[in-house]
Coordinates of N, CA and C in Angstrom, one line a residue:
M1 N 60.2 108.4 -137.4 CA 59.1 109.3 -137.8 C 58.0 108.5 -138.5
K2 N 58.3 107.6 -139.3 CA 57.3 106.8 -140.0 C 56.6 105.9 -139.0
K3 N 57.3 105.4 -138.0 CA 56.6 104.6 -136.9 C 55.6 105.4 -136.2
K4 N 55.9 106.7 -135.9 CA 55.0 107.5 -135.2 C 53.8 107.9 -136.0
F5 N 54.1 108.1 -137.3 CA 53.0 108.3 -138.3 C 52.0 107.2 -138.3
E6 N 52.6 106.0 -138.4 CA 51.7 104.8 -138.5 C 51.0 104.6 -137.2
K7 N 51.6 105.0 -136.1 CA 50.9 104.8 -134.8 C 49.7 105.6 -134.7
Y8 N 49.7 106.9 -135.1 CA 48.6 107.8 -135.0 C 47.7 107.9 -136.2
W9 N 48.2 107.6 -137.4 CA 47.5 107.8 -138.7 C 47.5 106.6 -139.5
G10 N 48.1 105.5 -139.1 CA 48.2 104.3 -140.0 C 46.9 103.7 -140.3
D11 N 46.1 103.5 -139.2 CA 44.8 102.9 -139.3 C 43.7 104.0 -139.2
P12 N 43.0 104.3 -140.3 CA 42.1 105.4 -140.3 C 41.0 105.2 -139.3
T13 N 40.6 104.0 -139.1 CA 39.5 103.7 -138.2 C 39.8 104.0 -136.7
K14 N 41.1 104.1 -136.4 CA 41.5 104.3 -135.0 C 41.9 105.7 -134.7
I15 N 41.8 106.6 -135.7 CA 42.1 108.0 -135.5 C 41.2 108.6 -134.5
N16 N 41.7 109.4 -133.6 CA 40.8 110.1 -132.6 C 39.9 111.1 -133.4
K17 N 38.6 110.9 -133.2 CA 37.6 111.7 -134.0 C 37.6 113.1 -133.5
M18 N 38.2 113.4 -132.3 CA 38.3 114.8 -131.8 C 39.1 115.7 -132.7
L19 N 40.0 115.0 -133.5 CA 40.9 115.8 -134.4 C 40.1 116.5 -135.5
F20 N 39.0 115.9 -135.8 CA 38.2 116.5 -136.9 C 37.1 117.5 -136.5
I21 N 36.8 117.5 -135.2 CA 35.7 118.3 -134.7 C 36.0 119.8 -134.9
P22 N 37.2 120.3 -134.6 CA 37.5 121.7 -134.9 C 37.2 122.2 -136.3
C23 N 37.4 121.3 -137.3 CA 37.0 121.7 -138.6 C 35.5 121.8 -138.8
V24 N 34.7 121.0 -138.1 CA 33.3 121.1 -138.2 C 32.8 122.3 -137.5
L25 N 33.5 122.7 -136.4 CA 33.1 123.9 -135.6 C 33.6 125.2 -136.3
D26 N 34.3 125.1 -137.4 CA 34.7 126.3 -138.1 C 33.6 126.6 -139.1
P27 N 32.9 127.7 -139.0 CA 31.8 128.0 -139.9 C 32.2 128.2 -141.3
R28 N 33.5 128.3 -141.6 CA 34.0 128.4 -143.0 C 34.1 127.1 -143.7
H29 N 34.1 126.0 -142.9 CA 34.4 124.7 -143.5 C 33.2 123.7 -143.2
K30 N 33.0 123.4 -141.9 CA 32.0 122.4 -141.5 C 32.3 121.1 -142.1
F31 N 31.3 120.3 -142.5 CA 31.5 119.0 -143.1 C 31.8 119.1 -144.6
T32 N 31.6 120.2 -145.2 CA 31.9 120.4 -146.6 C 33.4 120.2 -146.9
T33 N 34.2 120.9 -146.1 CA 35.7 120.7 -146.3 C 36.2 119.4 -145.7
L34 N 35.6 119.0 -144.6 CA 36.0 117.8 -144.0 C 35.8 116.6 -144.9
S35 N 34.6 116.5 -145.5 CA 34.3 115.4 -146.4 C 35.3 115.3 -147.6
F36 N 35.6 116.5 -148.2 CA 36.5 116.5 -149.3 C 37.9 116.1 -148.9
A37 N 38.4 116.6 -147.7 CA 39.7 116.2 -147.2 C 39.8 114.8 -146.9
L38 N 38.8 114.2 -146.3 CA 38.8 112.8 -145.9 C 38.9 111.9 -147.1
K39 N 38.2 112.2 -148.2 CA 38.2 111.5 -149.4 C 39.6 111.6 -150.1
K40 N 40.2 112.7 -150.0 CA 41.5 112.9 -150.6 C 42.6 112.2 -149.8
M41 N 42.4 112.1 -148.5 CA 43.4 111.5 -147.7 C 43.3 109.9 -147.6
F42 N 42.0 109.5 -147.5 CA 41.8 108.1 -147.2 C 41.0 107.3 -148.3
G43 N 40.7 108.0 -149.4 CA 40.0 107.4 -150.5 C 38.6 106.9 -150.1
D44 N 38.4 105.6 -150.3 CA 37.0 105.0 -150.1 C 36.7 105.0 -148.6
N45 N 37.7 104.9 -147.7 CA 37.5 104.9 -146.3 C 37.1 106.3 -145.8
G46 N 37.2 107.3 -146.6 CA 36.8 108.7 -146.1 C 35.3 108.8 -145.8
A47 N 34.5 108.1 -146.5 CA 33.0 108.2 -146.3 C 32.7 107.5 -144.9
T48 N 33.4 106.4 -144.6 CA 33.2 105.7 -143.3 C 33.6 106.6 -142.2
I49 N 34.8 107.2 -142.3 CA 35.3 108.1 -141.3 C 34.4 109.3 -141.1
E50 N 33.9 109.8 -142.2 CA 32.9 111.0 -142.0 C 31.7 110.6 -141.3
K51 N 31.2 109.4 -141.5 CA 30.0 108.9 -140.8 C 30.3 108.8 -139.3
D52 N 31.5 108.3 -139.0 CA 31.8 108.1 -137.6 C 32.0 109.5 -136.9
V53 N 32.5 110.4 -137.7 CA 32.7 111.8 -137.1 C 31.3 112.4 -136.9
R54 N 30.4 112.2 -137.8 CA 29.1 112.8 -137.6 C 28.4 112.2 -136.3
E55 N 28.5 110.9 -136.1 CA 28.0 110.3 -134.9 C 28.7 110.8 -133.7
Y56 N 30.0 110.9 -133.8 CA 30.7 111.4 -132.6 C 30.3 112.9 -132.3
M57 N 30.2 113.7 -133.3 CA 29.8 115.1 -133.2 C 28.4 115.1 -132.5
K58 N 27.5 114.3 -132.9 CA 26.1 114.3 -132.4 C 26.1 113.8 -130.9
S59 N 26.9 112.8 -130.6 CA 27.0 112.3 -129.2 C 27.6 113.4 -128.3
L60 N 28.6 114.1 -128.9 CA 29.2 115.2 -128.1 C 28.3 116.3 -127.8
F61 N 27.5 116.7 -128.8 CA 26.5 117.7 -128.7 C 25.4 117.3 -127.7
N62 N 25.0 116.1 -127.7 CA 24.0 115.6 -126.8 C 24.5 115.6 -125.3
E63 N 25.8 115.4 -125.2 CA 26.4 115.4 -123.9 C 26.4 116.8 -123.3
Y64 N 26.7 117.8 -124.1 CA 26.7 119.2 -123.7 C 25.3 119.7 -123.4
S65 N 24.4 119.3 -124.3 CA 23.0 119.8 -124.1 C 22.3 119.2 -122.9
S66 N 22.6 117.9 -122.7 CA 22.0 117.2 -121.5 C 22.6 117.7 -120.2
S67 N 23.8 118.0 -120.2 CA 24.5 118.6 -119.0 C 23.9 119.9 -118.6
A68 N 23.7 120.8 -119.7 CA 23.1 122.1 -119.5 C 21.7 122.0 -119.0
S69 N 20.9 121.0 -119.5 CA 19.5 120.9 -119.1 C 19.4 120.4 -117.7
K70 N 20.3 119.6 -117.2 CA 20.3 119.1 -115.8 C 20.6 120.3 -114.9
D71 N 21.5 121.2 -115.3 CA 21.9 122.3 -114.5 C 20.7 123.2 -114.3
K72 N 20.0 123.5 -115.5 CA 18.8 124.3 -115.4 C 17.7 123.8 -114.6
C73 N 17.5 122.5 -114.7 CA 16.4 121.8 -113.9 C 16.7 121.8 -112.5
G74 N 18.0 121.7 -112.1 CA 18.4 121.7 -110.7 C 18.2 123.1 -110.1
K75 N 18.5 124.1 -111.0 CA 18.3 125.5 -110.5 C 16.9 125.8 -110.3
L76 N 16.0 125.3 -111.2 CA 14.6 125.6 -111.2 C 14.0 124.9 -110.0
S77 N 14.4 123.7 -109.7 CA 13.8 123.0 -108.6 C 14.2 123.6 -107.2
S78 N 15.4 124.1 -107.2 CA 15.9 124.8 -105.9 C 15.1 126.1 -105.7
E79 N 14.8 126.8 -106.8 CA 14.0 128.0 -106.6 C 12.6 127.7 -106.2
V80 N 12.0 126.6 -106.7 CA 10.6 126.2 -106.4 C 10.6 125.8 -104.9
E81 N 11.6 125.1 -104.4 CA 11.6 124.7 -103.0 C 11.7 125.9 -102.1
A82 N 12.5 126.9 -102.6 CA 12.7 128.1 -101.7 C 11.4 128.9 -101.6
S83 N 10.5 128.8 -102.6 CA 9.3 129.7 -102.6 C 8.3 129.1 -101.6
S84 N 7.3 129.9 -101.3 CA 6.2 129.4 -100.4 C 5.4 128.3 -100.9
S85 N 4.8 127.5 -100.1 CA 4.1 126.3 -100.5 C 2.9 126.6 -101.3
S86 N 2.3 127.8 -101.2 CA 1.1 128.2 -102.0 C 1.4 128.4 -103.4
Y87 N 2.7 128.6 -103.8 CA 3.1 128.9 -105.2 C 3.9 127.7 -105.8
M88 N 4.0 126.6 -105.0 CA 4.7 125.4 -105.5 C 3.8 124.7 -106.6
V89 N 4.5 124.2 -107.6 CA 3.8 123.5 -108.7 C 4.5 122.1 -108.9
D90 N 3.7 121.3 -109.5 CA 4.2 120.0 -109.8 C 5.0 120.0 -111.1
I91 N 6.3 119.9 -111.0 CA 7.2 120.1 -112.2 C 6.9 119.0 -113.2
G92 N 6.7 117.8 -112.6 CA 6.4 116.6 -113.5 C 5.2 116.9 -114.4
D93 N 4.1 117.3 -113.8 CA 2.9 117.6 -114.6 C 3.1 118.7 -115.5
F94 N 3.9 119.7 -115.1 CA 4.1 120.9 -115.9 C 4.8 120.5 -117.2
Y95 N 5.9 119.7 -117.1 CA 6.7 119.3 -118.3 C 5.8 118.3 -119.1
E96 N 5.0 117.5 -118.5 CA 4.1 116.6 -119.3 C 3.1 117.4 -120.1
E97 N 2.5 118.4 -119.6 CA 1.6 119.3 -120.3 C 2.4 120.1 -121.4
L98 N 3.6 120.5 -121.1 CA 4.4 121.2 -122.0 C 4.8 120.3 -123.2
S99 N 5.1 119.1 -122.9 CA 5.4 118.1 -124.0 C 4.3 117.9 -124.9
R100 N 3.0 117.8 -124.3 CA 1.8 117.6 -125.2 C 1.6 118.9 -126.0
H101 N 1.8 120.0 -125.4 CA 1.6 121.3 -126.1 C 2.6 121.4 -127.3
T102 N 3.8 121.2 -127.1 CA 4.8 121.3 -128.1 C 4.6 120.3 -129.2
S103 N 4.3 119.1 -128.9 CA 4.0 118.1 -129.9 C 2.8 118.4 -130.7
G104 N 1.8 119.0 -130.1 CA 0.6 119.3 -130.9 C 0.8 120.5 -131.8
S105 N 1.6 121.5 -131.4 CA 1.9 122.6 -132.2 C 3.0 122.4 -133.2
G106 N 3.6 121.2 -133.2 CA 4.7 120.9 -134.1 C 6.0 121.4 -133.7
A107 N 6.1 122.0 -132.5 CA 7.4 122.5 -132.1 C 8.4 121.4 -131.7
G108 N 7.8 120.2 -131.4 CA 8.6 119.1 -130.9 C 9.4 118.6 -132.1
N109 N 9.1 118.8 -133.3 CA 9.8 118.3 -134.5 C 10.8 119.3 -135.0
S110 N 11.1 120.4 -134.2 CA 12.0 121.4 -134.7 C 13.4 120.9 -134.6
K111 N 14.3 121.5 -135.5 CA 15.7 121.0 -135.6 C 16.5 121.4 -134.3
S112 N 17.5 120.6 -134.1 CA 18.4 121.0 -133.0 C 19.4 122.0 -133.4
E113 N 20.1 122.5 -132.4 CA 21.1 123.5 -132.7 C 22.1 123.0 -133.8
L114 N 22.5 121.8 -133.6 CA 23.5 121.2 -134.5 C 23.0 121.1 -135.9
D115 N 21.7 120.7 -136.0 CA 21.1 120.6 -137.4 C 21.0 121.9 -138.0
K116 N 20.6 122.9 -137.3 CA 20.5 124.3 -137.8 C 21.9 124.8 -138.2
Y117 N 22.9 124.6 -137.4 CA 24.2 125.1 -137.7 C 24.8 124.5 -139.0
L118 N 24.6 123.1 -139.1 CA 25.1 122.4 -140.3 C 24.3 122.8 -141.5
A119 N 23.0 123.1 -141.4 CA 22.2 123.4 -142.5 C 22.5 124.8 -143.1
E120 N 23.1 125.7 -142.3 CA 23.4 127.0 -142.8 C 24.5 127.0 -143.8
D121 N 24.6 128.0 -144.6 CA 25.7 128.1 -145.6 C 27.0 128.4 -144.8
T122 N 28.1 128.0 -145.4 CA 29.4 128.3 -144.8 C 29.7 129.8 -144.9
E123 N 30.5 130.3 -144.0 CA 30.9 131.7 -144.0 C 32.1 131.8 -145.0
V124 N 32.1 133.1 -145.5 CA 33.2 133.4 -146.5 C 34.5 133.6 -145.7
G125 N 35.5 132.9 -146.0 CA 36.8 133.0 -145.3 C 37.6 134.2 -145.7
T126 N 38.0 135.0 -144.7 CA 38.9 136.2 -145.0 C 40.2 136.0 -144.1
S127 N 41.1 136.8 -144.4 CA 42.4 136.8 -143.7 C 42.3 137.1 -142.2
D128 N 41.3 138.0 -141.9 CA 41.2 138.4 -140.5 C 40.0 137.7 -139.8
F129 N 39.5 136.6 -140.4 CA 38.4 135.9 -139.8 C 38.8 135.3 -138.4
N130 N 38.0 135.5 -137.4 CA 38.3 135.0 -136.0 C 37.2 134.0 -135.7
V131 N 37.5 132.8 -135.6 CA 36.5 131.7 -135.3 C 35.9 131.9 -133.9
L132 N 36.7 132.1 -132.9 CA 36.2 132.3 -131.5 C 35.3 133.5 -131.4
L133 N 35.6 134.6 -132.2 CA 34.8 135.8 -132.1 C 33.5 135.5 -132.8
W134 N 33.5 134.7 -133.9 CA 32.2 134.4 -134.5 C 31.3 133.6 -133.6
W135 N 31.8 132.7 -132.8 CA 31.0 131.9 -131.9 C 30.6 132.8 -130.7
K136 N 31.3 133.8 -130.4 CA 30.9 134.7 -129.3 C 29.7 135.5 -129.8
Y137 N 29.7 136.0 -131.0 CA 28.6 136.8 -131.5 C 27.4 135.9 -131.8
N138 N 27.6 134.6 -132.0 CA 26.4 133.7 -132.3 C 26.1 132.8 -131.2
S139 N 26.6 133.1 -130.0 CA 26.3 132.3 -128.8 C 24.8 132.3 -128.4
A140 N 24.1 133.4 -128.8 CA 22.7 133.5 -128.5 C 21.9 132.5 -129.3
R141 N 22.3 132.3 -130.6 CA 21.6 131.4 -131.4 C 22.0 129.9 -131.2
F142 N 23.3 129.7 -130.8 CA 23.8 128.4 -130.6 C 24.5 128.3 -129.2
P143 N 23.7 128.3 -128.1 CA 24.4 128.3 -126.8 C 25.2 127.1 -126.5
F144 N 24.7 125.9 -126.9 CA 25.4 124.6 -126.6 C 26.6 124.5 -127.5
L145 N 26.4 124.8 -128.7 CA 27.5 124.7 -129.7 C 28.6 125.7 -129.4
S146 N 28.2 126.9 -129.0 CA 29.3 127.9 -128.6 C 30.1 127.4 -127.4
E147 N 29.4 126.7 -126.5 CA 30.2 126.2 -125.3 C 31.1 125.1 -125.8
M148 N 30.7 124.3 -126.7 CA 31.5 123.2 -127.3 C 32.7 123.9 -128.0
A149 N 32.5 124.9 -128.8 CA 33.6 125.5 -129.5 C 34.6 126.2 -128.6
R150 N 34.1 126.8 -127.5 CA 35.0 127.4 -126.5 C 35.9 126.4 -125.9
D151 N 35.4 125.2 -125.6 CA 36.3 124.1 -125.0 C 37.2 123.4 -126.0
I152 N 36.6 123.1 -127.2 CA 37.4 122.3 -128.1 C 38.4 123.1 -128.9
L153 N 38.0 124.3 -129.3 CA 39.0 125.2 -130.1 C 40.1 125.7 -129.2
A154 N 40.0 125.6 -127.9 CA 41.1 126.0 -127.0 C 42.1 125.0 -126.8
I155 N 41.9 123.7 -127.3 CA 42.9 122.7 -127.2 C 44.1 122.9 -128.1
P156 N 45.3 123.1 -127.5 CA 46.5 123.3 -128.4 C 46.8 122.1 -129.2
I157 N 47.2 122.4 -130.5 CA 47.6 121.4 -131.4 C 49.1 121.4 -131.5
S158 N 49.7 120.2 -131.4 CA 51.2 120.1 -131.5 C 51.5 118.9 -132.3
S159 N 52.6 119.0 -133.1 CA 53.1 117.9 -133.9 C 54.0 117.0 -133.1
V160 N 54.3 117.5 -131.8 CA 55.2 116.7 -131.0 C 54.4 115.7 -130.2
A161 N 54.9 114.5 -130.1 CA 54.2 113.4 -129.4 C 54.1 113.8 -127.9
S162 N 53.0 113.4 -127.3 CA 52.7 113.8 -125.9 C 53.8 113.4 -125.0
E163 N 54.4 112.2 -125.2 CA 55.4 111.7 -124.2 C 56.7 112.5 -124.4
C164 N 56.9 113.2 -125.5 CA 58.1 114.0 -125.7 C 57.8 115.4 -125.1
A165 N 56.6 115.9 -125.2 CA 56.3 117.3 -124.8 C 56.4 117.4 -123.2
F166 N 56.1 116.3 -122.5 CA 56.1 116.3 -121.1 C 57.3 115.5 -120.5
S167 N 58.4 115.5 -121.1 CA 59.6 114.8 -120.7 C 60.7 115.7 -120.1
T168 N 60.3 116.9 -119.6 CA 61.2 117.8 -119.0 C 61.9 117.1 -117.7
G169 N 61.1 116.4 -117.0 CA 61.6 115.8 -115.8 C 62.7 114.8 -116.1
G170 N 62.6 114.1 -117.2 CA 63.6 113.2 -117.6 C 64.9 113.8 -118.0
R171 N 64.9 115.1 -118.5 CA 66.1 115.8 -118.8 C 66.7 116.4 -117.5
V172 N 66.0 116.6 -116.5 CA 66.5 117.1 -115.3 C 67.0 116.0 -114.4
L173 N 66.2 115.0 -114.2 CA 66.6 113.9 -113.3 C 67.0 112.7 -114.2
D174 N 68.3 112.7 -114.4 CA 68.9 111.6 -115.2 C 69.5 110.5 -114.3
S175 N 70.2 109.6 -114.9 CA 70.8 108.5 -114.1 C 71.9 109.0 -113.2
F176 N 72.6 110.1 -113.5 CA 73.6 110.6 -112.7 C 73.1 111.5 -111.6
R177 N 71.9 111.9 -111.6 CA 71.3 112.8 -110.6 C 70.0 112.1 -110.1
S178 N 70.0 110.9 -109.9 CA 68.8 110.2 -109.5 C 68.5 110.3 -108.0
S179 N 69.4 110.9 -107.3 CA 69.2 111.0 -105.8 C 68.7 112.4 -105.4
L180 N 68.4 113.2 -106.4 CA 67.8 114.5 -106.1 C 66.4 114.4 -105.5
T181 N 66.1 115.3 -104.5 CA 64.8 115.2 -103.9 C 63.8 115.8 -104.8
S182 N 62.5 115.6 -104.5 CA 61.4 116.1 -105.3 C 61.4 117.6 -105.3
K183 N 61.7 118.2 -104.1 CA 61.7 119.7 -104.1 C 62.8 120.3 -104.9
L184 N 64.0 119.7 -104.9 CA 65.1 120.2 -105.7 C 64.8 120.0 -107.2
V185 N 64.2 118.9 -107.6 CA 63.8 118.8 -109.0 C 62.8 119.8 -109.4
E186 N 61.8 120.1 -108.6 CA 60.8 121.1 -108.9 C 61.5 122.5 -109.0
A187 N 62.5 122.8 -108.1 CA 63.2 124.0 -108.2 C 64.0 124.2 -109.5
L188 N 64.6 123.1 -109.9 CA 65.4 123.1 -111.1 C 64.5 123.3 -112.4
V189 N 63.3 122.7 -112.4 CA 62.4 122.8 -113.5 C 61.9 124.3 -113.5
C190 N 61.5 124.8 -112.4 CA 61.0 126.2 -112.3 C 62.1 127.2 -112.7
L191 N 63.3 127.0 -112.2 CA 64.4 127.9 -112.6 C 64.7 127.8 -114.1
Q192 N 64.6 126.7 -114.7 CA 64.8 126.6 -116.1 C 63.8 127.4 -116.9
D193 N 62.5 127.3 -116.4 CA 61.4 128.0 -117.1 C 61.6 129.5 -116.9
W194 N 62.0 129.9 -115.7 CA 62.2 131.4 -115.5 C 63.3 131.9 -116.3
L195 N 64.4 131.2 -116.4 CA 65.5 131.7 -117.2 C 65.2 131.8 -118.7
R196 N 64.4 130.8 -119.2 CA 64.0 130.9 -120.6 C 63.0 132.0 -120.9
S197 N 62.2 132.4 -119.9 CA 61.2 133.5 -120.1 C 61.8 134.9 -119.9
E198 N 63.1 135.0 -119.6 CA 63.8 136.3 -119.4 C 63.9 137.0 -120.8
S199 N 63.6 138.3 -120.8 CA 63.7 139.1 -122.1 C 65.2 139.2 -122.5
Q200 N 66.1 139.2 -121.5 CA 67.5 139.2 -121.8 C 68.1 137.9 -121.2
P201 N 68.2 136.8 -121.9 CA 68.7 135.6 -121.4 C 70.1 135.7 -120.7
I202 N 70.3 135.0 -119.7 CA 71.6 135.0 -118.9 C 72.6 134.2 -119.7
S203 N 73.8 134.9 -119.9 CA 74.9 134.2 -120.6 C 75.9 133.7 -119.6
I204 N 76.0 132.4 -119.5 CA 77.0 131.8 -118.5 C 78.4 132.2 -118.8
E205 N 78.8 132.2 -120.1 CA 80.1 132.5 -120.5 C 80.5 134.0 -120.1
E206 N 79.6 134.9 -120.2 CA 79.9 136.3 -119.9 C 80.0 136.5 -118.3
D207 N 79.2 135.7 -117.6 CA 79.2 135.9 -116.1 C 80.0 134.8 -115.4
L208 N 80.9 134.2 -116.2 CA 81.7 133.0 -115.6 C 82.6 133.5 -114.4
D209 N 83.3 134.6 -114.6 CA 84.1 135.1 -113.5 C 83.4 135.4 -112.2
S210 N 82.2 136.1 -112.4 CA 81.4 136.4 -111.2 C 80.9 135.2 -110.5
L211 N 80.5 134.2 -111.3 CA 80.0 132.9 -110.7 C 81.2 132.2 -110.0
E212 N 82.4 132.2 -110.5 CA 83.5 131.6 -109.8 C 83.8 132.3 -108.5
Q213 N 83.8 133.6 -108.5 CA 84.0 134.4 -107.3 C 82.9 134.1 -106.3
L214 N 81.7 134.0 -106.7 CA 80.6 133.7 -105.8 C 80.7 132.3 -105.3
E215 N 81.2 131.3 -106.1 CA 81.4 130.0 -105.6 C 82.5 130.0 -104.5
Q216 N 83.6 130.8 -104.7 CA 84.7 130.8 -103.7 C 84.2 131.4 -102.4
D217 N 83.4 132.5 -102.5 CA 82.9 133.1 -101.3 C 82.0 132.2 -100.5
L218 N 81.1 131.4 -101.2 CA 80.3 130.5 -100.5 C 81.1 129.4 -99.9
A219 N 82.2 129.0 -100.5 CA 83.0 127.9 -100.0 C 83.7 128.4 -98.7
K220 N 84.1 129.7 -98.7 CA 84.7 130.2 -97.5 C 83.7 130.4 -96.3
V221 N 82.5 130.7 -96.6 CA 81.5 130.8 -95.6 C 81.2 129.5 -94.9
G222 N 81.2 128.4 -95.7 CA 81.0 127.1 -95.1 C 82.2 126.4 -94.6
K223 N 83.4 127.0 -94.8 CA 84.6 126.3 -94.4 C 84.9 126.5 -92.9
E224 N 85.3 125.5 -92.2 CA 85.6 125.6 -90.8 C 87.0 126.2 -90.6
P225 N 87.2 126.9 -89.5 CA 88.6 127.6 -89.3 C 89.7 126.5 -89.2
S226 N 90.8 126.9 -89.8 CA 92.0 125.9 -89.7 C 93.2 126.8 -89.4
I227 N 94.3 126.1 -89.2 CA 95.6 126.7 -88.9 C 96.0 127.7 -90.0
D228 N 95.7 127.3 -91.2 CA 96.1 128.2 -92.4 C 95.4 129.5 -92.4
D229 N 94.2 129.6 -91.7 CA 93.5 130.8 -91.7 C 94.0 131.8 -90.6
I230 N 94.7 131.3 -89.7 CA 95.2 132.1 -88.5 C 96.4 132.9 -89.0

């Protein structure tokens, strides 16, 4: 256990920054709670980790916003191409004039969604507070961040190492059953999942007599006629 802890948490600089993003996307905590927790956990290294998380959060937000902008521009260009030639406009000149207009009016210096979100006060935490519901209600104010929250907060968190969580095949196909075909292994894995999902699990001990009788009947079906059967 200690080796696994050292592997994932031993070196603070190598910790996956995605682990801290859900805390930032929680309006009850943001960087206020994260900063306090990092200092408590890692001491002087907490400030360095927080700086890295802020940079990672900013780059992730830019990735989402740029992807959305490309989709909108692509949709706009397709609509313009579909319209008649008399109504076509030069998109490049339009955005250039728009850029000059926004810079002159001061709109170009407005804060981004991320800056506005982090500048707001944290929400008061209650026992029935729903983070995803909060982002749904505030998706109009933070469209890019709400999309980030939808994707990131849906990632399941597990204390089990990934190689252990996906080792079902190793328990089905061991050294004694290494000649099983891929279809048979798939059938065994699916059957195991179906049996576990039953509301009333099947008890092998209780149905042992029925299983033995079924096995004998199957053996008789596949048995070739002999003198003893006559």
